[in-house]
Structures are given as structure tokens and as C-alpha cells.
PDB file of N, CA and C in Angstrom:
ATOM      1  N   MET A   1      41.961 -21.584  -0.714  1.00 54.00           N
ATOM      2  CA  MET A   1      41.013 -21.161   0.297  1.00 54.00           C
ATOM      3  C   MET A   1      41.429 -19.818   0.892  1.00 54.00           C
ATOM      4  N   VAL A   2      42.706 -19.691   1.246  1.00 59.00           N
ATOM      5  CA  VAL A   2      43.181 -18.437   1.829  1.00 59.00           C
ATOM      6  C   VAL A   2      43.026 -17.303   0.831  1.00 59.00           C
ATOM      7  N   LYS A   3      43.381 -17.548  -0.428  1.00 61.00           N
ATOM      8  CA  LYS A   3      43.282 -16.506  -1.451  1.00 61.00           C
ATOM      9  C   LYS A   3      41.842 -16.026  -1.574  1.00 61.00           C
ATOM     10  N   LYS A   4      40.884 -16.944  -1.565  1.00 62.00           N
ATOM     11  CA  LYS A   4      39.470 -16.584  -1.661  1.00 62.00           C
ATOM     12  C   LYS A   4      39.058 -15.740  -0.456  1.00 62.00           C
ATOM     13  N   GLU A   5      39.508 -16.133   0.746  1.00 59.00           N
ATOM     14  CA  GLU A   5      39.183 -15.368   1.956  1.00 59.00           C
ATOM     15  C   GLU A   5      39.749 -13.956   1.874  1.00 59.00           C
ATOM     16  N   ILE A   6      40.978 -13.840   1.381  1.00 54.00           N
ATOM     17  CA  ILE A   6      41.622 -12.528   1.267  1.00 54.00           C
ATOM     18  C   ILE A   6      40.855 -11.662   0.277  1.00 54.00           C
ATOM     19  N   LEU A   7      40.531 -12.237  -0.868  1.00 56.00           N
ATOM     20  CA  LEU A   7      39.818 -11.474  -1.890  1.00 56.00           C
ATOM     21  C   LEU A   7      38.440 -11.041  -1.418  1.00 56.00           C
ATOM     22  N   GLU A   8      37.824 -11.829  -0.544  1.00 61.00           N
ATOM     23  CA  GLU A   8      36.511 -11.477  -0.015  1.00 61.00           C
ATOM     24  C   GLU A   8      36.612 -10.598   1.227  1.00 61.00           C
ATOM     25  N   GLY A   9      37.838 -10.276   1.636  1.00 58.00           N
ATOM     26  CA  GLY A   9      38.038  -9.414   2.793  1.00 58.00           C
ATOM     27  C   GLY A   9      37.875 -10.120   4.121  1.00 58.00           C
ATOM     28  N   LYS A  10      37.845 -11.443   4.114  1.00 59.00           N
ATOM     29  CA  LYS A  10      37.693 -12.206   5.350  1.00 59.00           C
ATOM     30  C   LYS A  10      39.070 -12.497   5.931  1.00 59.00           C
ATOM     31  N   PRO A  11      39.208 -12.444   7.245  1.00 59.00           N
ATOM     32  CA  PRO A  11      40.499 -12.763   7.846  1.00 59.00           C
ATOM     33  C   PRO A  11      40.791 -14.260   7.753  1.00 59.00           C
ATOM     34  N   ALA A  12      42.011 -14.598   7.408  1.00 71.00           N
ATOM     35  CA  ALA A  12      42.438 -15.992   7.334  1.00 71.00           C
ATOM     36  C   ALA A  12      43.147 -16.362   8.634  1.00 71.00           C
ATOM     37  N   LYS A  13      43.305 -17.656   8.889  1.00 90.00           N
ATOM     38  CA  LYS A  13      44.085 -18.093  10.043  1.00 90.00           C
ATOM     39  C   LYS A  13      45.523 -17.637   9.826  1.00 90.00           C
ATOM     40  N   PHE A  14      46.198 -17.296  10.909  1.00 92.00           N
ATOM     41  CA  PHE A  14      47.561 -16.785  10.820  1.00 92.00           C
ATOM     42  C   PHE A  14      48.472 -17.754  10.066  1.00 92.00           C
ATOM     43  N   GLU A  15      48.443 -19.026  10.447  1.00 93.00           N
ATOM     44  CA  GLU A  15      49.324 -20.013   9.836  1.00 93.00           C
ATOM     45  C   GLU A  15      49.042 -20.171   8.346  1.00 93.00           C
ATOM     46  N   ASP A  16      47.761 -20.190   7.980  1.00 93.00           N
ATOM     47  CA  ASP A  16      47.396 -20.306   6.565  1.00 93.00           C
ATOM     48  C   ASP A  16      47.851 -19.077   5.780  1.00 93.00           C
ATOM     49  N   ALA A  17      47.681 -17.921   6.381  1.00 93.00           N
ATOM     50  CA  ALA A  17      48.090 -16.678   5.726  1.00 93.00           C
ATOM     51  C   ALA A  17      49.606 -16.653   5.521  1.00 93.00           C
ATOM     52  N   MET A  18      50.358 -17.120   6.520  1.00 95.00           N
ATOM     53  CA  MET A  18      51.819 -17.154   6.391  1.00 95.00           C
ATOM     54  C   MET A  18      52.259 -18.118   5.292  1.00 95.00           C
ATOM     55  N   LYS A  19      51.618 -19.283   5.211  1.00 94.00           N
ATOM     56  CA  LYS A  19      51.967 -20.250   4.164  1.00 94.00           C
ATOM     57  C   LYS A  19      51.711 -19.660   2.781  1.00 94.00           C
ATOM     58  N   ARG A  20      50.562 -19.012   2.631  1.00 95.00           N
ATOM     59  CA  ARG A  20      50.227 -18.400   1.340  1.00 95.00           C
ATOM     60  C   ARG A  20      51.220 -17.287   1.011  1.00 95.00           C
ATOM     61  N   LEU A  21      51.574 -16.492   2.007  1.00 96.00           N
ATOM     62  CA  LEU A  21      52.530 -15.404   1.807  1.00 96.00           C
ATOM     63  C   LEU A  21      53.886 -15.956   1.363  1.00 96.00           C
ATOM     64  N   GLU A  22      54.319 -17.054   1.965  1.00 96.00           N
ATOM     65  CA  GLU A  22      55.582 -17.677   1.569  1.00 96.00           C
ATOM     66  C   GLU A  22      55.532 -18.152   0.114  1.00 96.00           C
ATOM     67  N   LYS A  23      54.402 -18.723  -0.298  1.00 96.00           N
ATOM     68  CA  LYS A  23      54.258 -19.175  -1.684  1.00 96.00           C
ATOM     69  C   LYS A  23      54.295 -17.995  -2.651  1.00 96.00           C
ATOM     70  N   ILE A  24      53.676 -16.893  -2.246  1.00 97.00           N
ATOM     71  CA  ILE A  24      53.685 -15.689  -3.086  1.00 97.00           C
ATOM     72  C   ILE A  24      55.108 -15.172  -3.255  1.00 97.00           C
ATOM     73  N   VAL A  25      55.855 -15.125  -2.163  1.00 97.00           N
ATOM     74  CA  VAL A  25      57.242 -14.650  -2.220  1.00 97.00           C
ATOM     75  C   VAL A  25      58.065 -15.551  -3.138  1.00 97.00           C
ATOM     76  N   GLU A  26      57.912 -16.871  -2.997  1.00 97.00           N
ATOM     77  CA  GLU A  26      58.638 -17.805  -3.866  1.00 97.00           C
ATOM     78  C   GLU A  26      58.310 -17.556  -5.339  1.00 97.00           C
ATOM     79  N   ARG A  27      57.039 -17.365  -5.621  1.00 96.00           N
ATOM     80  CA  ARG A  27      56.592 -17.145  -7.011  1.00 96.00           C
ATOM     81  C   ARG A  27      57.181 -15.847  -7.564  1.00 96.00           C
ATOM     82  N   LEU A  28      57.134 -14.788  -6.756  1.00 97.00           N
ATOM     83  CA  LEU A  28      57.662 -13.503  -7.215  1.00 97.00           C
ATOM     84  C   LEU A  28      59.178 -13.542  -7.367  1.00 97.00           C
ATOM     85  N   GLU A  29      59.863 -14.221  -6.438  1.00 97.00           N
ATOM     86  CA  GLU A  29      61.316 -14.312  -6.527  1.00 97.00           C
ATOM     87  C   GLU A  29      61.754 -15.184  -7.697  1.00 97.00           C
ATOM     88  N   GLY A  30      60.879 -16.102  -8.126  1.00 96.00           N
ATOM     89  CA  GLY A  30      61.192 -16.963  -9.267  1.00 96.00           C
ATOM     90  C   GLY A  30      61.349 -16.176 -10.553  1.00 96.00           C
ATOM     91  N   GLY A  31      60.652 -15.045 -10.641  1.00 93.00           N
ATOM     92  CA  GLY A  31      60.798 -14.155 -11.783  1.00 93.00           C
ATOM     93  C   GLY A  31      60.117 -14.600 -13.064  1.00 93.00           C
ATOM     94  N   ASP A  32      59.342 -15.676 -13.016  1.00 94.00           N
ATOM     95  CA  ASP A  32      58.718 -16.152 -14.249  1.00 94.00           C
ATOM     96  C   ASP A  32      57.237 -15.795 -14.358  1.00 94.00           C
ATOM     97  N   ALA A  33      56.728 -15.010 -13.424  1.00 94.00           N
ATOM     98  CA  ALA A  33      55.323 -14.585 -13.473  1.00 94.00           C
ATOM     99  C   ALA A  33      55.190 -13.375 -14.395  1.00 94.00           C
ATOM    100  N   ALA A  34      54.092 -13.332 -15.126  1.00 97.00           N
ATOM    101  CA  ALA A  34      53.812 -12.188 -15.995  1.00 97.00           C
ATOM    102  C   ALA A  34      53.572 -10.946 -15.137  1.00 97.00           C
ATOM    103  N   LEU A  35      53.666  -9.789 -15.743  1.00 97.00           N
ATOM    104  CA  LEU A  35      53.511  -8.534 -15.011  1.00 97.00           C
ATOM    105  C   LEU A  35      52.167  -8.453 -14.287  1.00 97.00           C
ATOM    106  N   ASP A  36      51.080  -8.763 -14.986  1.00 97.00           N
ATOM    107  CA  ASP A  36      49.754  -8.695 -14.360  1.00 97.00           C
ATOM    108  C   ASP A  36      49.641  -9.651 -13.178  1.00 97.00           C
ATOM    109  N   GLU A  37      50.165 -10.859 -13.349  1.00 97.00           N
ATOM    110  CA  GLU A  37      50.133 -11.835 -12.258  1.00 97.00           C
ATOM    111  C   GLU A  37      50.992 -11.360 -11.091  1.00 97.00           C
ATOM    112  N   SER A  38      52.155 -10.803 -11.405  1.00 97.00           N
ATOM    113  CA  SER A  38      53.047 -10.293 -10.358  1.00 97.00           C
ATOM    114  C   SER A  38      52.375  -9.196  -9.543  1.00 97.00           C
ATOM    115  N   LEU A  39      51.682  -8.293 -10.223  1.00 97.00           N
ATOM    116  CA  LEU A  39      50.979  -7.216  -9.517  1.00 97.00           C
ATOM    117  C   LEU A  39      49.868  -7.764  -8.629  1.00 97.00           C
ATOM    118  N   ALA A  40      49.120  -8.740  -9.136  1.00 97.00           N
ATOM    119  CA  ALA A  40      48.044  -9.349  -8.349  1.00 97.00           C
ATOM    120  C   ALA A  40      48.615 -10.074  -7.131  1.00 97.00           C
ATOM    121  N   LEU A  41      49.718 -10.790  -7.329  1.00 97.00           N
ATOM    122  CA  LEU A  41      50.366 -11.484  -6.215  1.00 97.00           C
ATOM    123  C   LEU A  41      50.895 -10.493  -5.187  1.00 97.00           C
ATOM    124  N   TYR A  42      51.472  -9.404  -5.668  1.00 97.00           N
ATOM    125  CA  TYR A  42      51.991  -8.371  -4.772  1.00 97.00           C
ATOM    126  C   TYR A  42      50.871  -7.791  -3.914  1.00 97.00           C
ATOM    127  N   GLU A  43      49.747  -7.471  -4.532  1.00 97.00           N
ATOM    128  CA  GLU A  43      48.610  -6.920  -3.789  1.00 97.00           C
ATOM    129  C   GLU A  43      48.103  -7.911  -2.747  1.00 97.00           C
ATOM    130  N   GLU A  44      48.002  -9.169  -3.133  1.00 95.00           N
ATOM    131  CA  GLU A  44      47.557 -10.197  -2.188  1.00 95.00           C
ATOM    132  C   GLU A  44      48.561 -10.333  -1.046  1.00 95.00           C
ATOM    133  N   GLY A  45      49.839 -10.287  -1.392  1.00 96.00           N
ATOM    134  CA  GLY A  45      50.890 -10.390  -0.381  1.00 96.00           C
ATOM    135  C   GLY A  45      50.839  -9.256   0.626  1.00 96.00           C
ATOM    136  N   ILE A  46      50.601  -8.044   0.158  1.00 96.00           N
ATOM    137  CA  ILE A  46      50.491  -6.894   1.058  1.00 96.00           C
ATOM    138  C   ILE A  46      49.308  -7.078   2.003  1.00 96.00           C
ATOM    139  N   SER A  47      48.197  -7.543   1.478  1.00 94.00           N
ATOM    140  CA  SER A  47      47.013  -7.787   2.299  1.00 94.00           C
ATOM    141  C   SER A  47      47.299  -8.846   3.367  1.00 94.00           C
ATOM    142  N   LEU A  48      47.959  -9.921   2.971  1.00 95.00           N
ATOM    143  CA  LEU A  48      48.318 -10.980   3.917  1.00 95.00           C
ATOM    144  C   LEU A  48      49.284 -10.468   4.977  1.00 95.00           C
ATOM    145  N   TYR A  49      50.270  -9.685   4.551  1.00 95.00           N
ATOM    146  CA  TYR A  49      51.234  -9.110   5.489  1.00 95.00           C
ATOM    147  C   TYR A  49      50.523  -8.273   6.549  1.00 95.00           C
ATOM    148  N   ARG A  50      49.594  -7.445   6.115  1.00 94.00           N
ATOM    149  CA  ARG A  50      48.861  -6.589   7.053  1.00 94.00           C
ATOM    150  C   ARG A  50      48.045  -7.421   8.035  1.00 94.00           C
ATOM    151  N   GLN A  51      47.407  -8.481   7.531  1.00 92.00           N
ATOM    152  CA  GLN A  51      46.628  -9.353   8.415  1.00 92.00           C
ATOM    153  C   GLN A  51      47.526 -10.026   9.446  1.00 92.00           C
ATOM    154  N   CYS A  52      48.649 -10.570   8.991  1.00 94.00           N
ATOM    155  CA  CYS A  52      49.572 -11.256   9.896  1.00 94.00           C
ATOM    156  C   CYS A  52      50.147 -10.294  10.925  1.00 94.00           C
ATOM    157  N   SER A  53      50.525  -9.123  10.478  1.00 94.00           N
ATOM    158  CA  SER A  53      51.078  -8.118  11.380  1.00 94.00           C
ATOM    159  C   SER A  53      50.063  -7.727  12.446  1.00 94.00           C
ATOM    160  N   SER A  54      48.821  -7.554  12.039  1.00 92.00           N
ATOM    161  CA  SER A  54      47.754  -7.198  12.968  1.00 92.00           C
ATOM    162  C   SER A  54      47.529  -8.304  13.998  1.00 92.00           C
ATOM    163  N   LYS A  55      47.531  -9.553  13.539  1.00 91.00           N
ATOM    164  CA  LYS A  55      47.325 -10.679  14.454  1.00 91.00           C
ATOM    165  C   LYS A  55      48.483 -10.813  15.437  1.00 91.00           C
ATOM    166  N   LEU A  56      49.702 -10.545  14.987  1.00 90.00           N
ATOM    167  CA  LEU A  56      50.853 -10.593  15.891  1.00 90.00           C
ATOM    168  C   LEU A  56      50.771  -9.495  16.949  1.00 90.00           C
ATOM    169  N   GLU A  57      50.353  -8.312  16.552  1.00 86.00           N
ATOM    170  CA  GLU A  57      50.191  -7.217  17.513  1.00 86.00           C
ATOM    171  C   GLU A  57      49.131  -7.562  18.554  1.00 86.00           C
ATOM    172  N   GLU A  58      48.027  -8.170  18.120  1.00 84.00           N
ATOM    173  CA  GLU A  58      46.987  -8.603  19.054  1.00 84.00           C
ATOM    174  C   GLU A  58      47.552  -9.601  20.052  1.00 84.00           C
ATOM    175  N   ALA A  59      48.336 -10.547  19.562  1.00 82.00           N
ATOM    176  CA  ALA A  59      48.922 -11.567  20.430  1.00 82.00           C
ATOM    177  C   ALA A  59      49.864 -10.936  21.451  1.00 82.00           C
ATOM    178  N   LYS A  60      50.669  -9.972  21.020  1.00 78.00           N
ATOM    179  CA  LYS A  60      51.585  -9.299  21.940  1.00 78.00           C
ATOM    180  C   LYS A  60      50.828  -8.605  23.061  1.00 78.00           C
ATOM    181  N   LYS A  61      49.703  -8.003  22.720  1.00 74.00           N
ATOM    182  CA  LYS A  61      48.922  -7.286  23.722  1.00 74.00           C
ATOM    183  C   LYS A  61      48.296  -8.230  24.739  1.00 74.00           C
ATOM    184  N   LYS A  62      48.071  -9.472  24.354  1.00 74.00           N
ATOM    185  CA  LYS A  62      47.438 -10.434  25.245  1.00 74.00           C
ATOM    186  C   LYS A  62      48.426 -11.112  26.188  1.00 74.00           C
ATOM    187  N   VAL A  63      49.694 -11.024  25.856  1.00 72.00           N
ATOM    188  CA  VAL A  63      50.705 -11.695  26.663  1.00 72.00           C
ATOM    189  C   VAL A  63      50.850 -10.984  28.003  1.00 72.00           C
ATOM    190  N   GLU A  64      50.871 -11.774  29.037  1.00 66.00           N
ATOM    191  CA  GLU A  64      51.094 -11.228  30.369  1.00 66.00           C
ATOM    192  C   GLU A  64      52.312 -11.909  30.975  1.00 66.00           C
ATOM    193  N   ILE A  65      53.000 -11.160  31.791  1.00 67.00           N
ATOM    194  CA  ILE A  65      54.169 -11.695  32.468  1.00 67.00           C
ATOM    195  C   ILE A  65      53.774 -11.996  33.908  1.00 67.00           C
ATOM    196  N   LEU A  66      54.072 -13.210  34.345  1.00 64.00           N
ATOM    197  CA  LEU A  66      53.793 -13.573  35.725  1.00 64.00           C
ATOM    198  C   LEU A  66      55.042 -13.309  36.552  1.00 64.00           C
ATOM    199  N   THR A  67      54.884 -12.561  37.614  1.00 67.00           N
ATOM    200  CA  THR A  67      56.004 -12.279  38.499  1.00 67.00           C
ATOM    201  C   THR A  67      55.682 -12.796  39.890  1.00 67.00           C
ATOM    202  N   LYS A  68      56.700 -13.264  40.549  1.00 62.00           N
ATOM    203  CA  LYS A  68      56.522 -13.813  41.884  1.00 62.00           C
ATOM    204  C   LYS A  68      56.666 -12.697  42.909  1.00 62.00           C
ATOM    205  N   GLN A  69      55.664 -12.601  43.767  1.00 62.00           N
ATOM    206  CA  GLN A  69      55.683 -11.604  44.824  1.00 62.00           C
ATOM    207  C   GLN A  69      56.071 -12.280  46.134  1.00 62.00           C
ATOM    208  N   GLY A  70      56.255 -11.459  47.156  1.00 66.00           N
ATOM    209  CA  GLY A  70      56.528 -11.994  48.482  1.00 66.00           C
ATOM    210  C   GLY A  70      55.436 -12.963  48.906  1.00 66.00           C
ATOM    211  N   GLY A  71      55.783 -14.008  49.613  1.00 67.00           N
ATOM    212  CA  GLY A  71      54.806 -14.989  50.054  1.00 67.00           C
ATOM    213  C   GLY A  71      54.495 -16.017  48.983  1.00 67.00           C
ATOM    214  N   GLY A  72      55.230 -16.007  47.882  1.00 66.00           N
ATOM    215  CA  GLY A  72      55.038 -17.004  46.836  1.00 66.00           C
ATOM    216  C   GLY A  72      53.845 -16.767  45.934  1.00 66.00           C
ATOM    217  N   LYS A  73      53.170 -15.626  46.071  1.00 72.00           N
ATOM    218  CA  LYS A  73      52.012 -15.340  45.221  1.00 72.00           C
ATOM    219  C   LYS A  73      52.483 -14.858  43.851  1.00 72.00           C
ATOM    220  N   MET A  74      51.692 -15.186  42.859  1.00 71.00           N
ATOM    221  CA  MET A  74      51.999 -14.763  41.499  1.00 71.00           C
ATOM    222  C   MET A  74      51.139 -13.564  41.129  1.00 71.00           C
ATOM    223  N   LYS A  75      51.726 -12.637  40.390  1.00 72.00           N
ATOM    224  CA  LYS A  75      51.013 -11.447  39.948  1.00 72.00           C
ATOM    225  C   LYS A  75      51.167 -11.327  38.434  1.00 72.00           C
ATOM    226  N   ALA A  76      50.060 -11.078  37.744  1.00 74.00           N
ATOM    227  CA  ALA A  76      50.100 -10.903  36.293  1.00 74.00           C
ATOM    228  C   ALA A  76      50.326  -9.435  35.971  1.00 74.00           C
ATOM    229  N   GLU A  77      51.293  -9.180  35.103  1.00 72.00           N
ATOM    230  CA  GLU A  77      51.579  -7.818  34.656  1.00 72.00           C
ATOM    231  C   GLU A  77      51.481  -7.781  33.137  1.00 72.00           C
ATOM    232  N   ALA A  78      51.055  -6.662  32.620  1.00 70.00           N
ATOM    233  CA  ALA A  78      50.959  -6.506  31.166  1.00 70.00           C
ATOM    234  C   ALA A  78      52.348  -6.552  30.551  1.00 70.00           C
ATOM    235  N   PHE A  79      52.452  -7.162  29.407  1.00 69.00           N
ATOM    236  CA  PHE A  79      53.701  -7.223  28.662  1.00 69.00           C
ATOM    237  C   PHE A  79      53.917  -5.894  27.972  1.00 69.00           C
ATOM    238  N   GLU A  80      55.108  -5.323  28.113  1.00 69.00           N
ATOM    239  CA  GLU A  80      55.420  -4.060  27.457  1.00 69.00           C
ATOM    240  C   GLU A  80      56.681  -4.236  26.630  1.00 69.00           C
ATOM    241  N   LEU A  81      56.654  -3.699  25.426  1.00 64.00           N
ATOM    242  CA  LEU A  81      57.824  -3.752  24.562  1.00 64.00           C
ATOM    243  C   LEU A  81      58.884  -2.798  25.071  1.00 64.00           C
ATOM    244  N   GLU A  82      60.147  -3.205  24.933  1.00 67.00           N
ATOM    245  CA  GLU A  82      61.235  -2.309  25.285  1.00 67.00           C
ATOM    246  C   GLU A  82      61.414  -1.299  24.165  1.00 67.00           C
ATOM    247  N   ALA A  83      62.035  -0.189  24.457  1.00 64.00           N
ATOM    248  CA  ALA A  83      62.244   0.864  23.461  1.00 64.00           C
ATOM    249  C   ALA A  83      62.950   0.295  22.235  1.00 64.00           C
ATOM    250  N   GLY A  84      62.430   0.615  21.062  1.00 57.00           N
ATOM    251  CA  GLY A  84      63.026   0.177  19.814  1.00 57.00           C
ATOM    252  C   GLY A  84      62.605  -1.205  19.356  1.00 57.00           C
ATOM    253  N   GLU A  85      61.881  -1.951  20.185  1.00 57.00           N
ATOM    254  CA  GLU A  85      61.472  -3.311  19.841  1.00 57.00           C
ATOM    255  C   GLU A  85      60.291  -3.343  18.889  1.00 57.00           C
ATOM    256  N   ASN A  86      59.520  -2.274  18.829  1.00 52.00           N
ATOM    257  CA  ASN A  86      58.308  -2.233  18.013  1.00 52.00           C
ATOM    258  C   ASN A  86      58.586  -1.753  16.596  1.00 52.00           C
ATOM    259  N   GLU A  87      59.825  -1.546  16.233  1.00 47.00           N
ATOM    260  CA  GLU A  87      60.167  -1.009  14.917  1.00 47.00           C
ATOM    261  C   GLU A  87      60.399  -2.095  13.924  1.00 47.00           C
TER     262      GLU A  87
END
């Protein structure tokens, strides 16, 4: 299902994409795939990696840090990466 979604350019669920990516890595590391199959798996893996990376970046942007202010009130602040954390 995930492979079909990727080939059709549709975004897959993060967890499904990660599972498929892990299977691709196992297959490629096994070394028994033919060259054409290896290239196709590599291309699919790159596509999945980009999707997962994009979804993780979206999640990071949505995270807010709650800080306690005087009087016990809570304030939401945007989450910011520390220098070097985004590499």
C-alpha cells in the first residue's frame, strides 16, 4: 500500500513510510537484489526519506513549550532549535 502511494505521489502515513523504508534498507543491505531492483528500491527509499523528513519538520514547528509565568499562569512559546541541532 505504501509503495503504491509513493509511486502515485501520495503522502503516506509517517509510521507506514518508516516501516517501508526499514524494509528497503534491509533488502539493500542483504545484497541479493538485482541491479535494477536495487535502483528502484533506492529511488523509493529516497522518496520515503524526504516524506518522513518533511513530516518531522512539520511536527517540530508545531511543538510549543509551556512556561510558567508569575501568578501560576502558563504561556505558550514557539519551539526553537538550538544552534547546530538542525544539521
